[in-house]
């Protein structure tokens, strides 16, 4: 097929997906997070839930489990996570009866070549995130039409206009954010009402939890994500992109 015909076909596919996402946002604009989750699993195609099993992850995991315990759950183990996160992941998966939790890791050969001493995060956190999180997740998502995330508008200025459904730049996948409009008190209320287990590090001053080397405690009055990559111009690990670029503090996106 000539290049111009291929480009025309790709453009048509992109427009069809954009139209589908816009229709989903119109349909669910005034619906609850649970309705959006139902809609994602029913109307967004072959979809996975990506979870860090972090401070607030259990909310989305519980919603999914109530609807369908067999939904694929992708958990990226960077091999630099807190031990508490690994224990929590196993406990939550068992408690909720999740039947398809997939542990995603970087290929051993890639780690041996790019970070043989486990010190890449000290010199280049972006490269470390790409190696241990972004590439493994994108590889795991290869067979899916879309994925569900726990992103919320209140978490960062770069997420202030977050919609329930998005077209992921550069991949042609649908990205679903059921909790986009939730406030911190909504998260707490849901966890309390459903008696969901909290990540043990939250009580120790970690309201946002990532890899151990790049996560620090948050002081009273600080932004909940202040402990992530502290003192660096960075607020996303790279699994979320805008216009094909990783989001940075101060980006006008």
JSON list of N, CA and C in Angstrom, two decimals, residues 1 15 36-37 43 59 68 72 82 85 96 113 119 129 134 148 191 193 213 222-223 227-228 249:
[
{"chain": "A", "resi": 1, "resn": "UNK", "atom": "N", "xyz": [0.85, -1.19, 0.00]},
{"chain": "A", "resi": 1, "resn": "UNK", "atom": "CA", "xyz": [0.00, 0.00, 0.00]},
{"chain": "A", "resi": 1, "resn": "UNK", "atom": "C", "xyz": [0.89, 1.25, 0.00]},
{"chain": "A", "resi": 15, "resn": "UNK", "atom": "N", "xyz": [-9.15, 9.27, 13.98]},
{"chain": "A", "resi": 15, "resn": "UNK", "atom": "CA", "xyz": [-10.35, 10.07, 14.11]},
{"chain": "A", "resi": 15, "resn": "UNK", "atom": "C", "xyz": [-11.50, 9.24, 14.65]},
{"chain": "A", "resi": 36, "resn": "UNK", "atom": "N", "xyz": [-18.32, 4.71, 35.28]},
{"chain": "A", "resi": 36, "resn": "UNK", "atom": "CA", "xyz": [-17.23, 4.85, 34.31]},
{"chain": "A", "resi": 36, "resn": "UNK", "atom": "C", "xyz": [-16.45, 3.54, 34.23]},
{"chain": "A", "resi": 37, "resn": "UNK", "atom": "N", "xyz": [-16.22, 2.91, 35.36]},
{"chain": "A", "resi": 37, "resn": "UNK", "atom": "CA", "xyz": [-15.53, 1.62, 35.36]},
{"chain": "A", "resi": 37, "resn": "UNK", "atom": "C", "xyz": [-16.33, 0.58, 34.58]},
{"chain": "A", "resi": 43, "resn": "UNK", "atom": "N", "xyz": [-17.29, -1.09, 27.14]},
{"chain": "A", "resi": 43, "resn": "UNK", "atom": "CA", "xyz": [-17.30, -0.38, 25.86]},
{"chain": "A", "resi": 43, "resn": "UNK", "atom": "C", "xyz": [-15.93, 0.03, 25.32]},
{"chain": "A", "resi": 59, "resn": "UNK", "atom": "N", "xyz": [-8.73, 1.52, 45.99]},
{"chain": "A", "resi": 59, "resn": "UNK", "atom": "CA", "xyz": [-10.06, 2.00, 45.60]},
{"chain": "A", "resi": 59, "resn": "UNK", "atom": "C", "xyz": [-10.42, 1.48, 44.21]},
{"chain": "A", "resi": 68, "resn": "UNK", "atom": "N", "xyz": [-15.76, -7.34, 38.03]},
{"chain": "A", "resi": 68, "resn": "UNK", "atom": "CA", "xyz": [-15.19, -8.52, 37.35]},
{"chain": "A", "resi": 68, "resn": "UNK", "atom": "C", "xyz": [-13.83, -8.84, 37.95]},
{"chain": "A", "resi": 72, "resn": "UNK", "atom": "N", "xyz": [-7.73, -8.09, 33.85]},
{"chain": "A", "resi": 72, "resn": "UNK", "atom": "CA", "xyz": [-6.27, -8.13, 33.94]},
{"chain": "A", "resi": 72, "resn": "UNK", "atom": "C", "xyz": [-5.74, -6.93, 34.73]},
{"chain": "A", "resi": 82, "resn": "UNK", "atom": "N", "xyz": [9.40, -0.54, 47.77]},
{"chain": "A", "resi": 82, "resn": "UNK", "atom": "CA", "xyz": [9.46, -0.84, 49.20]},
{"chain": "A", "resi": 82, "resn": "UNK", "atom": "C", "xyz": [8.97, -2.28, 49.43]},
{"chain": "A", "resi": 85, "resn": "UNK", "atom": "N", "xyz": [5.33, -2.46, 49.94]},
{"chain": "A", "resi": 85, "resn": "UNK", "atom": "CA", "xyz": [4.47, -2.45, 48.75]},
{"chain": "A", "resi": 85, "resn": "UNK", "atom": "C", "xyz": [4.29, -3.85, 48.20]},
{"chain": "A", "resi": 96, "resn": "UNK", "atom": "N", "xyz": [-9.17, -9.24, 47.59]},
{"chain": "A", "resi": 96, "resn": "UNK", "atom": "CA", "xyz": [-10.18, -8.85, 46.61]},
{"chain": "A", "resi": 96, "resn": "UNK", "atom": "C", "xyz": [-10.52, -9.96, 45.63]},
{"chain": "A", "resi": 113, "resn": "UNK", "atom": "N", "xyz": [22.49, -4.50, 31.19]},
{"chain": "A", "resi": 113, "resn": "UNK", "atom": "CA", "xyz": [23.22, -3.63, 30.27]},
{"chain": "A", "resi": 113, "resn": "UNK", "atom": "C", "xyz": [23.17, -2.16, 30.69]},
{"chain": "A", "resi": 119, "resn": "UNK", "atom": "N", "xyz": [22.28, 1.64, 40.22]},
{"chain": "A", "resi": 119, "resn": "UNK", "atom": "CA", "xyz": [22.55, 3.02, 40.65]},
{"chain": "A", "resi": 119, "resn": "UNK", "atom": "C", "xyz": [22.13, 4.06, 39.61]},
{"chain": "A", "resi": 129, "resn": "UNK", "atom": "N", "xyz": [13.43, 5.34, 35.21]},
{"chain": "A", "resi": 129, "resn": "UNK", "atom": "CA", "xyz": [11.99, 5.12, 35.07]},
{"chain": "A", "resi": 129, "resn": "UNK", "atom": "C", "xyz": [11.67, 4.49, 33.72]},
{"chain": "A", "resi": 134, "resn": "UNK", "atom": "N", "xyz": [8.48, 2.41, 32.24]},
{"chain": "A", "resi": 134, "resn": "UNK", "atom": "CA", "xyz": [7.82, 2.76, 31.00]},
{"chain": "A", "resi": 134, "resn": "UNK", "atom": "C", "xyz": [7.90, 1.67, 29.95]},
{"chain": "A", "resi": 148, "resn": "UNK", "atom": "N", "xyz": [-6.83, 1.27, 32.35]},
{"chain": "A", "resi": 148, "resn": "UNK", "atom": "CA", "xyz": [-7.47, 2.05, 33.40]},
{"chain": "A", "resi": 148, "resn": "UNK", "atom": "C", "xyz": [-6.41, 2.55, 34.36]},
{"chain": "A", "resi": 191, "resn": "UNK", "atom": "N", "xyz": [-12.67, 4.25, 51.00]},
{"chain": "A", "resi": 191, "resn": "UNK", "atom": "CA", "xyz": [-11.87, 3.24, 51.70]},
{"chain": "A", "resi": 191, "resn": "UNK", "atom": "C", "xyz": [-12.48, 2.88, 53.05]},
{"chain": "A", "resi": 193, "resn": "UNK", "atom": "N", "xyz": [-15.74, 3.31, 53.97]},
{"chain": "A", "resi": 193, "resn": "UNK", "atom": "CA", "xyz": [-17.05, 2.68, 53.80]},
{"chain": "A", "resi": 193, "resn": "UNK", "atom": "C", "xyz": [-16.93, 1.21, 53.40]},
{"chain": "A", "resi": 213, "resn": "UNK", "atom": "N", "xyz": [14.12, 4.34, 46.53]},
{"chain": "A", "resi": 213, "resn": "UNK", "atom": "CA", "xyz": [15.19, 5.36, 46.45]},
{"chain": "A", "resi": 213, "resn": "UNK", "atom": "C", "xyz": [14.68, 6.76, 46.10]},
{"chain": "A", "resi": 222, "resn": "UNK", "atom": "N", "xyz": [2.79, 20.01, 53.11]},
{"chain": "A", "resi": 222, "resn": "UNK", "atom": "CA", "xyz": [3.37, 19.83, 51.79]},
{"chain": "A", "resi": 222, "resn": "UNK", "atom": "C", "xyz": [2.36, 19.17, 50.86]},
{"chain": "A", "resi": 223, "resn": "UNK", "atom": "N", "xyz": [2.58, 19.34, 49.55]},
{"chain": "A", "resi": 223, "resn": "UNK", "atom": "CA", "xyz": [1.79, 18.64, 48.55]},
{"chain": "A", "resi": 223, "resn": "UNK", "atom": "C", "xyz": [1.97, 17.14, 48.75]},
{"chain": "A", "resi": 227, "resn": "UNK", "atom": "N", "xyz": [6.99, 14.19, 48.05]},
{"chain": "A", "resi": 227, "resn": "UNK", "atom": "CA", "xyz": [8.02, 13.21, 48.36]},
{"chain": "A", "resi": 227, "resn": "UNK", "atom": "C", "xyz": [8.47, 12.37, 47.19]},
{"chain": "A", "resi": 228, "resn": "UNK", "atom": "N", "xyz": [7.88, 12.61, 46.02]},
{"chain": "A", "resi": 228, "resn": "UNK", "atom": "CA", "xyz": [8.26, 11.87, 44.82]},
{"chain": "A", "resi": 228, "resn": "UNK", "atom": "C", "xyz": [9.32, 12.66, 44.06]},
{"chain": "A", "resi": 249, "resn": "UNK", "atom": "N", "xyz": [7.13, 19.24, 35.94]},
{"chain": "A", "resi": 249, "resn": "UNK", "atom": "CA", "xyz": [6.62, 20.35, 36.74]},
{"chain": "A", "resi": 249, "resn": "UNK", "atom": "C", "xyz": [6.74, 21.63, 35.93]}
]
